Tab-separated table of C-alpha atoms and ligand atoms in Angstrom:
chain	number	residue	atom	x	y	z
A	841	MET	CA	51.676	72.081	-27.562
A	842	THR	CA	50.316	68.602	-28.231
A	843	THR	CA	51.980	65.983	-26.194
A	844	ALA	CA	52.048	62.171	-26.699
A	845	ALA	CA	49.470	61.871	-23.918
A	846	ASP	CA	46.952	63.870	-25.844
A	847	MET	CA	47.410	61.864	-29.040
A	848	ARG	CA	45.871	58.566	-29.955
A	849	SER	CA	48.031	55.942	-31.629
A	850	VAL	CA	47.443	55.360	-35.288
A	851	VAL	CA	47.251	51.700	-34.431
A	852	ALA	CA	43.914	52.229	-32.749
A	853	ASP	CA	42.053	52.687	-36.024
A	854	ALA	CA	44.115	50.145	-38.035
A	855	ASN	CA	42.199	47.139	-39.276
A	856	ARG	CA	44.968	45.520	-41.233
A	857	ILE	CA	48.370	45.547	-39.502
A	858	VAL	CA	51.782	44.324	-40.417
A	859	ILE	CA	53.969	43.704	-37.403
A	860	LYS	CA	57.757	43.239	-37.913
A	861	VAL	CA	59.893	41.832	-35.123
A	862	GLY	CA	63.614	42.057	-35.272
A	863	SER	CA	66.284	39.259	-34.887
A	864	SER	CA	67.682	40.581	-31.536
A	865	LEU	CA	64.185	40.509	-30.027
A	866	VAL	CA	63.187	37.112	-31.397
A	867	THR	CA	66.424	35.456	-30.476
A	868	ASN	CA	67.163	37.308	-27.232
A	869	ASP	CA	70.185	38.989	-28.669
A	870	GLY	CA	71.301	35.889	-30.533
A	871	LYS	CA	71.095	33.577	-27.500
A	872	GLY	CA	68.395	31.454	-29.004
A	873	LEU	CA	64.649	31.837	-29.495
A	874	ASP	CA	62.921	33.903	-26.813
A	875	LEU	CA	59.920	31.694	-26.451
A	876	VAL	CA	58.472	33.880	-23.599
A	877	ALA	CA	58.550	36.885	-25.908
A	878	VAL	CA	57.126	34.965	-28.778
A	879	ASN	CA	54.263	33.827	-26.476
A	880	HIS	CA	53.619	37.420	-25.327
A	881	TRP	CA	53.407	38.750	-28.857
A	882	SER	CA	51.209	35.803	-29.923
A	883	SER	CA	48.728	36.333	-27.179
A	884	GLN	CA	48.527	40.131	-27.892
A	885	ILE	CA	48.073	39.364	-31.621
A	886	SER	CA	45.362	36.937	-30.790
A	887	ALA	CA	43.635	39.648	-28.747
A	888	LEU	CA	43.954	42.060	-31.787
A	889	LYS	CA	42.336	39.422	-33.956
A	890	LYS	CA	39.492	39.060	-31.540
A	891	GLN	CA	38.921	42.758	-32.052
A	892	GLY	CA	38.421	41.975	-35.766
A	893	ARG	CA	41.834	43.097	-36.938
A	894	GLU	CA	43.901	41.289	-39.495
A	895	VAL	CA	47.579	40.747	-38.707
A	896	VAL	CA	50.565	39.648	-40.739
A	897	LEU	CA	53.759	38.988	-38.858
A	898	VAL	CA	57.151	39.637	-40.510
A	899	SER	CA	59.659	37.909	-38.326
A	900	SER	CA	63.467	37.991	-38.556
A	901	GLY	CA	65.667	35.648	-36.609
A	902	ALA	CA	66.221	32.735	-38.944
A	903	ILE	CA	69.924	33.335	-39.341
A	904	ALA	CA	70.496	34.167	-35.656
A	905	GLU	CA	68.561	31.087	-34.573
A	906	GLY	CA	70.309	28.885	-37.149
A	907	MET	CA	73.648	30.077	-35.816
A	908	ALA	CA	72.616	29.296	-32.246
A	909	ARG	CA	71.434	25.878	-33.278
A	910	LEU	CA	74.630	25.160	-35.201
A	911	GLY	CA	76.781	26.461	-32.384
A	912	TRP	CA	78.284	29.207	-34.378
A	913	THR	CA	79.383	32.131	-32.385
A	914	GLN	CA	80.546	34.275	-35.349
A	915	ARG	CA	78.181	35.349	-38.035
A	916	PRO	CA	79.576	33.855	-41.259
A	917	THR	CA	80.270	36.039	-44.237
A	918	GLU	CA	79.868	33.445	-46.957
A	919	MET	CA	76.452	33.482	-48.584
A	920	HIS	CA	76.006	29.709	-48.561
A	921	LYS	CA	76.706	29.545	-44.838
A	922	LEU	CA	74.264	32.314	-44.123
A	923	GLN	CA	71.701	30.461	-46.281
A	924	ALA	CA	72.401	27.202	-44.409
A	925	ALA	CA	71.925	28.946	-41.057
A	926	ALA	CA	68.693	30.518	-42.287
A	927	ALA	CA	67.445	27.116	-43.385
A	928	VAL	CA	68.139	25.673	-39.991
A	929	GLY	CA	66.803	28.549	-38.009
A	930	GLN	CA	63.613	29.139	-40.015
A	931	MET	CA	62.494	25.683	-38.779
A	932	GLY	CA	62.747	26.851	-35.185
A	933	LEU	CA	61.197	30.137	-35.924
A	934	VAL	CA	58.026	28.910	-37.515
A	935	HIS	CA	57.746	26.111	-34.978
A	936	ALA	CA	57.923	28.646	-32.115
A	937	TYR	CA	55.161	30.788	-33.679
A	938	GLU	CA	53.062	27.803	-34.573
A	939	ALA	CA	53.167	26.464	-31.019
A	940	ALA	CA	52.510	29.899	-29.524
A	941	PHE	CA	49.532	30.701	-31.737
A	942	ALA	CA	48.084	27.159	-31.303
A	943	GLN	CA	47.452	28.056	-27.686
A	944	HIS	CA	44.905	30.554	-28.970
A	945	ASN	CA	43.547	28.244	-31.643
A	946	ILE	CA	45.048	30.309	-34.393
A	947	GLN	CA	46.707	28.742	-37.388
A	948	THR	CA	49.864	30.155	-38.796
A	949	ALA	CA	51.367	29.989	-42.285
A	950	GLN	CA	54.923	30.312	-43.502
A	951	ILE	CA	55.540	32.830	-46.360
A	952	LEU	CA	58.987	33.165	-47.662
A	953	LEU	CA	59.574	35.949	-50.175
A	954	THR	CA	62.397	37.522	-52.211
A	955	HIS	CA	62.485	40.914	-53.831
A	956	GLU	CA	62.115	39.132	-57.181
A	957	ASP	CA	58.762	37.724	-56.106
A	958	LEU	CA	57.418	41.208	-55.441
A	959	ALA	CA	58.964	42.830	-58.551
A	960	ASP	CA	57.283	40.368	-60.874
A	961	ARG	CA	53.561	41.315	-61.287
A	962	LYS	CA	52.393	37.785	-61.527
A	963	ARG	CA	54.160	36.497	-58.487
A	964	TYR	CA	53.231	39.684	-56.652
A	965	LEU	CA	49.680	39.109	-57.366
A	966	ASN	CA	49.939	35.511	-56.385
A	967	ALA	CA	51.586	36.361	-53.071
A	968	ARG	CA	48.936	38.972	-52.480
A	969	SER	CA	46.088	36.670	-53.196
A	970	THR	CA	47.541	34.019	-50.970
A	971	LEU	CA	48.015	36.514	-48.107
A	972	PHE	CA	44.434	37.774	-48.578
A	973	ALA	CA	43.113	34.159	-48.545
A	974	LEU	CA	45.025	33.404	-45.372
A	975	LEU	CA	43.685	36.542	-43.689
A	976	ARG	CA	40.171	35.652	-44.649
A	977	LEU	CA	40.710	32.227	-43.144
A	978	GLY	CA	41.844	33.834	-39.894
A	979	VAL	CA	45.365	32.595	-40.259
A	980	VAL	CA	48.350	34.676	-39.134
A	981	PRO	CA	50.927	34.588	-41.985
A	982	ILE	CA	54.483	34.579	-40.722
A	983	VAL	CA	56.663	36.200	-43.361
A	984	ASN	CA	60.411	36.140	-43.807
A	985	GLU	CA	62.836	36.687	-46.589
A	986	ASN	CA	63.543	33.444	-48.396
A	987	ASP	CA	67.137	33.614	-47.318
A	988	THR	CA	67.957	30.133	-48.602
A	989	VAL	CA	67.571	31.148	-52.207
A	990	SER	CA	68.383	34.825	-51.850
A	991	THR	CA	71.465	36.030	-53.593
A	992	ASP	CA	72.408	39.648	-53.534
A	993	GLU	CA	70.665	40.301	-56.843
A	994	ILE	CA	67.239	39.204	-55.793
A	995	LYS	CA	67.091	39.814	-52.051
A	996	VAL	CA	65.275	42.519	-50.150
A	997	GLY	CA	68.121	42.558	-47.734
A	998	ASP	CA	66.518	43.597	-44.412
A	999	ASN	CA	63.249	42.805	-42.851
A	1000	ASP	CA	62.350	46.421	-42.129
A	1001	THR	CA	62.135	46.934	-45.884
A	1002	LEU	CA	60.357	43.573	-46.323
A	1003	GLY	CA	57.887	44.677	-43.695
A	1004	ALA	CA	57.166	47.829	-45.702
A	1005	LEU	CA	56.912	45.882	-48.989
A	1006	VAL	CA	54.412	43.482	-47.338
A	1007	THR	CA	52.470	46.502	-45.976
A	1008	ASN	CA	52.200	47.869	-49.496
A	1009	LEU	CA	51.471	44.442	-50.895
A	1010	ILE	CA	48.396	43.926	-48.764
A	1011	GLU	CA	47.594	47.656	-48.341
A	1012	ALA	CA	47.825	47.418	-44.555
A	1013	ASP	CA	46.772	50.453	-42.549
A	1014	CYS	CA	49.747	50.334	-40.308
A	1015	LEU	CA	53.227	48.843	-40.009
A	1016	ILE	CA	54.489	48.221	-36.480
A	1017	ILE	CA	58.255	47.720	-36.214
A	1018	LEU	CA	59.098	46.077	-32.927
A	1019	THR	CA	62.734	46.564	-32.017
A	1020	ASP	CA	64.942	46.620	-28.941
A	1021	GLN	CA	64.780	50.414	-28.727
A	1022	ARG	CA	62.018	52.677	-27.599
A	1023	GLY	CA	61.854	54.371	-30.921
A	1024	LEU	CA	63.450	57.282	-32.709
A	1025	TYR	CA	65.412	60.107	-31.053
A	1026	ASN	CA	66.605	63.325	-32.654
A	1027	ALA	CA	70.161	62.536	-31.458
A	1028	ASP	CA	71.895	59.546	-29.815
A	1029	PRO	CA	70.507	59.486	-26.276
A	1030	ARG	CA	73.581	57.459	-25.125
A	1031	HIS	CA	75.899	60.310	-26.006
A	1032	ASN	CA	73.635	63.358	-25.975
A	1033	PRO	CA	71.655	64.149	-22.847
A	1034	GLN	CA	69.669	66.727	-24.855
A	1035	ALA	CA	68.375	64.072	-27.163
A	1036	THR	CA	64.561	64.088	-27.379
A	1037	PHE	CA	62.310	61.292	-28.219
A	1038	ILE	CA	60.343	61.629	-31.434
A	1039	SER	CA	56.840	60.455	-30.610
A	1040	HIS	CA	55.181	61.902	-33.801
A	1041	ALA	CA	56.508	62.907	-37.149
A	1042	GLN	CA	55.548	62.767	-40.766
A	1043	ALA	CA	57.119	59.714	-42.351
A	1044	THR	CA	58.224	61.838	-45.238
A	1045	ASP	CA	60.020	64.400	-43.062
A	1046	ALA	CA	63.488	64.426	-44.619
A	1047	SER	CA	65.131	65.384	-41.324
A	1048	LEU	CA	64.317	61.957	-39.912
A	1049	GLU	CA	66.835	60.272	-42.160
A	1050	ALA	CA	69.643	62.323	-40.844
A	1051	MET	CA	68.540	61.738	-37.274
A	1052	ALA	CA	68.383	58.001	-37.837
A	1053	GLY	CA	71.454	57.583	-39.889
A	1054	GLY	CA	73.775	60.523	-39.491
A	1055	VAL	CA	77.211	59.784	-38.157
A	1056	GLY	CA	77.268	59.946	-34.370
A	1057	THR	CA	73.659	60.811	-34.133
A	1058	GLY	CA	70.744	58.350	-34.220
A	1059	ILE	CA	70.569	55.303	-32.017
A	1060	GLY	CA	71.498	51.987	-33.494
A	1061	THR	CA	72.937	53.641	-36.562
A	1062	GLY	CA	71.890	51.712	-39.574
A	1063	GLY	CA	69.159	49.910	-37.650
A	1064	MET	CA	67.045	53.053	-37.264
A	1065	LEU	CA	67.753	54.235	-40.802
A	1066	THR	CA	66.243	51.151	-42.388
A	1067	LYS	CA	63.239	51.714	-40.197
A	1068	VAL	CA	62.776	55.315	-41.253
A	1069	LEU	CA	63.239	54.297	-44.935
A	1070	ALA	CA	60.684	51.481	-44.383
A	1071	ALA	CA	58.251	54.052	-42.933
A	1072	GLN	CA	58.675	56.254	-45.992
A	1073	ARG	CA	58.012	53.313	-48.266
A	1074	ALA	CA	54.964	52.240	-46.318
A	1075	ALA	CA	53.623	55.837	-46.360
A	1076	LYS	CA	53.466	55.620	-50.185
A	1077	SER	CA	50.585	53.256	-49.843
A	1078	GLY	CA	49.059	55.328	-47.069
A	1079	ALA	CA	50.268	53.206	-44.116
A	1080	HIS	CA	51.418	54.709	-40.871
A	1081	THR	CA	54.496	53.251	-39.191
A	1082	VAL	CA	55.105	52.888	-35.472
A	1083	ILE	CA	58.577	52.018	-34.248
A	1084	ALA	CA	58.331	50.720	-30.636
A	1085	SER	CA	60.060	48.490	-28.201
A	1086	GLY	CA	59.141	44.800	-28.341
A	1087	ARG	CA	60.220	44.558	-24.744
A	1088	GLU	CA	57.582	47.071	-23.568
A	1089	ASP	CA	54.917	45.391	-21.539
A	1090	LEU	CA	51.783	44.634	-23.642
A	1091	VAL	CA	53.188	46.879	-26.416
A	1092	LEU	CA	50.733	45.733	-29.094
A	1093	THR	CA	47.709	45.739	-26.873
A	1094	ARG	CA	48.440	49.230	-25.616
A	1095	LEU	CA	49.171	50.571	-29.108
A	1096	ALA	CA	45.827	49.136	-30.303
A	1097	ALA	CA	44.074	50.756	-27.363
A	1098	GLY	CA	45.450	54.064	-28.568
A	1099	GLU	CA	48.443	54.587	-26.261
A	1100	CYS	CA	51.388	56.271	-27.907
A	1101	ILE	CA	54.378	54.313	-26.739
A	1102	GLY	CA	56.645	54.465	-29.716
A	1103	SER	CA	57.679	56.776	-32.538
A	1104	GLU	CA	54.633	57.259	-34.834
A	1105	LEU	CA	55.637	58.149	-38.402
A	1106	GLN	CA	52.457	59.108	-40.119
A	1107	ALA	CA	51.520	58.913	-43.787
A	1108	SER	CA	49.989	62.045	-45.272
A	1109	GLU	CA	46.821	61.573	-47.254
A	1110	PRO	CA	47.546	59.432	-50.214
A	1111	VAL	CA	45.273	59.365	-53.271
A	1112	TRP	CA	46.600	56.083	-54.616
A	1113	SER	CA	48.533	53.206	-53.262
A	1114	ALA	CA	52.047	52.702	-54.545
A	1115	ARG	CA	50.849	49.996	-56.740
A	1116	LYS	CA	48.022	52.078	-58.104
A	1117	GLN	CA	50.493	54.860	-58.698
A	1118	TRP	CA	52.601	52.398	-60.571
A	1119	MET	CA	49.613	51.432	-62.741
A	1120	ALA	CA	48.585	55.045	-63.414
A	1121	ASP	CA	52.156	55.985	-64.251
A	1122	HIS	CA	52.609	53.124	-66.693
A	1123	ILE	CA	53.009	54.792	-69.998
A	1124	ARG	CA	54.118	51.822	-72.027
A	1125	GLY	CA	53.474	48.183	-72.110
A	1126	LEU	CA	49.793	47.866	-71.557
A	1127	ARG	CA	49.079	44.490	-72.868
A	1128	GLY	CA	45.361	44.694	-73.550
A	1129	ARG	CA	42.169	46.799	-73.772
A	1130	LEU	CA	38.810	45.767	-72.305
A	1131	THR	CA	35.753	47.626	-73.536
A	1132	LEU	CA	33.105	47.837	-70.802
A	1133	ASP	CA	29.418	48.460	-70.903
A	1134	ALA	CA	27.997	51.541	-69.216
A	1135	GLY	CA	26.939	49.630	-66.039
A	1136	ALA	CA	30.426	48.313	-65.518
A	1137	VAL	CA	31.967	51.788	-66.089
A	1138	ARG	CA	29.628	53.146	-63.335
A	1139	ALA	CA	30.415	50.258	-60.979
A	1140	LEU	CA	34.122	50.867	-61.327
A	1141	THR	CA	34.278	54.639	-61.360
A	1142	LYS	CA	31.405	55.545	-59.082
A	1143	ASP	CA	30.796	52.603	-56.804
A	1144	GLY	CA	34.383	51.424	-56.185
A	1145	LYS	CA	33.454	47.903	-57.408
A	1146	SER	CA	35.527	45.274	-59.085
A	1147	LEU	CA	35.309	44.460	-62.821
A	1148	LEU	CA	33.238	41.295	-63.449
A	1149	PRO	CA	33.403	39.431	-66.757
A	1150	ILE	CA	29.689	40.244	-67.350
A	1151	GLY	CA	30.467	43.928	-67.767
A	1152	VAL	CA	33.053	43.493	-70.558
A	1153	LYS	CA	31.958	43.709	-74.148
A	1154	SER	CA	35.207	42.926	-75.933
A	1155	ALA	CA	38.871	42.219	-75.228
A	1156	GLU	CA	41.775	43.230	-77.467
A	1157	GLY	CA	45.476	42.317	-77.267
A	1158	TYR	CA	47.400	39.413	-75.877
A	1159	PHE	CA	47.801	39.352	-72.094
A	1160	GLU	CA	48.395	36.958	-69.345
A	1161	ALA	CA	46.913	36.806	-65.864
A	1162	GLY	CA	48.626	39.490	-63.803
A	1163	ASP	CA	49.227	41.844	-66.726
A	1164	LEU	CA	48.171	45.480	-66.694
A	1165	VAL	CA	45.280	46.241	-68.990
A	1166	SER	CA	43.218	49.275	-69.910
A	1167	CYS	CA	39.523	49.559	-69.350
A	1168	LEU	CA	37.625	51.625	-71.970
A	1169	ASP	CA	34.158	53.100	-71.692
A	1170	PRO	CA	31.742	52.415	-74.570
A	1171	GLU	CA	33.054	55.583	-76.337
A	1172	GLY	CA	36.558	54.204	-76.275
A	1173	LYS	CA	37.914	56.549	-73.556
A	1174	GLU	CA	40.176	54.907	-70.965
A	1175	CYS	CA	38.395	55.038	-67.508
A	1176	ALA	CA	40.530	52.615	-65.497
A	1177	ARG	CA	43.523	50.321	-65.487
A	1178	GLY	CA	44.088	47.142	-63.608
A	1179	LEU	CA	45.856	43.889	-63.212
A	1180	VAL	CA	43.741	41.255	-64.822
A	1181	ASN	CA	43.029	37.837	-63.232
A	1182	TYR	CA	42.589	35.959	-66.473
A	1183	SER	CA	44.630	35.703	-69.720
A	1184	SER	CA	43.269	37.205	-72.929
A	1185	ALA	CA	42.216	33.821	-74.215
A	1186	GLU	CA	40.373	33.095	-70.983
A	1187	THR	CA	38.901	36.600	-70.950
A	1188	ARG	CA	37.398	36.184	-74.415
A	1189	LEU	CA	35.748	32.947	-73.259
A	1190	ILE	CA	34.143	34.467	-70.166
A	1191	LEU	CA	33.320	38.075	-71.184
A	1192	GLY	CA	29.692	38.954	-70.971
A	1193	GLN	CA	29.041	36.006	-68.735
A	1194	PRO	CA	28.063	35.918	-65.080
A	1195	SER	CA	30.936	34.828	-62.777
A	1196	SER	CA	28.995	31.723	-61.805
A	1197	ASN	CA	29.634	30.475	-65.358
A	1198	ILE	CA	33.404	30.770	-65.148
A	1199	SER	CA	34.109	27.302	-63.846
A	1200	THR	CA	31.988	25.720	-66.629
A	1201	LEU	CA	33.584	27.884	-69.284
A	1202	LEU	CA	37.217	27.497	-68.091
A	1203	GLY	CA	37.003	24.281	-66.194
A	1204	VAL	CA	38.319	26.121	-63.111
A	1205	ILE	CA	37.467	29.366	-61.278
A	1206	SER	CA	40.384	31.206	-59.685
A	1207	HIS	CA	38.608	34.556	-59.182
A	1208	ALA	CA	35.046	35.745	-59.537
A	1209	GLU	CA	36.366	39.180	-60.741
A	1210	LEU	CA	38.216	39.900	-63.952
A	1211	ILE	CA	39.896	42.695	-62.109
A	1212	HIS	CA	39.624	42.997	-58.373
A	1213	ARG	CA	39.010	46.557	-57.173
A	1214	ASP	CA	42.273	46.224	-55.107
A	1215	ASN	CA	44.158	45.922	-58.375
A	1216	LEU	CA	42.322	48.666	-60.171
A	1217	VAL	CA	42.989	52.378	-60.515
A	1218	VAL	CA	40.248	54.708	-61.772
A	1219	LEU	CA	41.473	57.427	-64.070
A	1220	ASN	CA	39.670	60.744	-64.368
B	1380	LIG	N1	65.820	37.304	-42.941
B	1380	LIG	C1	66.814	37.455	-41.898
B	1380	LIG	C2	66.619	36.352	-40.855
B	1380	LIG	O1	65.559	35.888	-40.638
B	1380	LIG	C3	66.739	38.779	-41.179
B	1380	LIG	C4	66.914	40.040	-41.887
B	1380	LIG	C5	66.710	41.259	-41.032
B	1380	LIG	O2	66.617	41.082	-39.797
B	1380	LIG	O3	66.640	42.355	-41.457
B	1380	LIG	O4	67.610	36.099	-40.198
């Protein structure tokens, strides 16, 4: 039988990692920001970055910290009060991370998102480009739900799910959910001495949901269920999830060194990311068609390259930046689909031209690619 000791954590081989930390950890069970813990995670993340890894942090705690700052002992139920608490607490949250990372000469950035931002292709693409730009700059983005503007209709609701959405958004290799529990058990260890710890499972294993959320079973009922669902969601883009205790000594460093100290919920081999799946499955509503030359077809389908304006012969339809368009080979057969970086009007001005001419032709250059390969799905 394979034991945890024989296995190597999925984090070891992960280059792009999303780390989610929960409210109870960040705010020391609601007592106020746990600066010692924030410093520990920051120094471990700084070590991961020195190893060449990219890290995005999804941190909860705004509402809990806001309540502590406002002297509220009871969590309000009214939306506007929760929003007010989040607005107050978010200040403390980002300040704490900023100060902690500054000790390692690392810049941080605040990203506040709602579900609506991720459902809309254009805003999704913008958020994605911004996150990539920040990662390229060596910055650690600190993400939270934009609680201040989030109403029930547009919010994600919990940061485990937000962590998974961000994981899919940036196609991270791994999502680490730090919580105040060791991980997932097959029954509630507080009530069942037979409960065994789940160190490895497939994220899509349907029995996990029952273990995490079944009445009288999983630990932290509700809390673990959202984590399992987040792991399933992350697995759709090929990312593995690790649920581990944020209170474990050097948890991130040890995971990255390959030690299995949490529940590892693995993704099975995906062919496409969730977004690529979305594009491929899109049967209606393609706004435009780009006809490519043979060189561009080869670059896209064989070499995994982005689509540059120079490889496009003609553009049909009316589309805006961020819309899904079809790429046709010279014979008119669809060979790929992707989210285009320029509108149809702009595309017509730059097609057939080298990317270095974009700024002269459009007055501005936002992307060298017409469709970045991350936003492209090749069809067979
Ligand atoms: N966005 C909320 C906050 O920062 C937390 C949501 C969650 O923990 O799931 O307080």
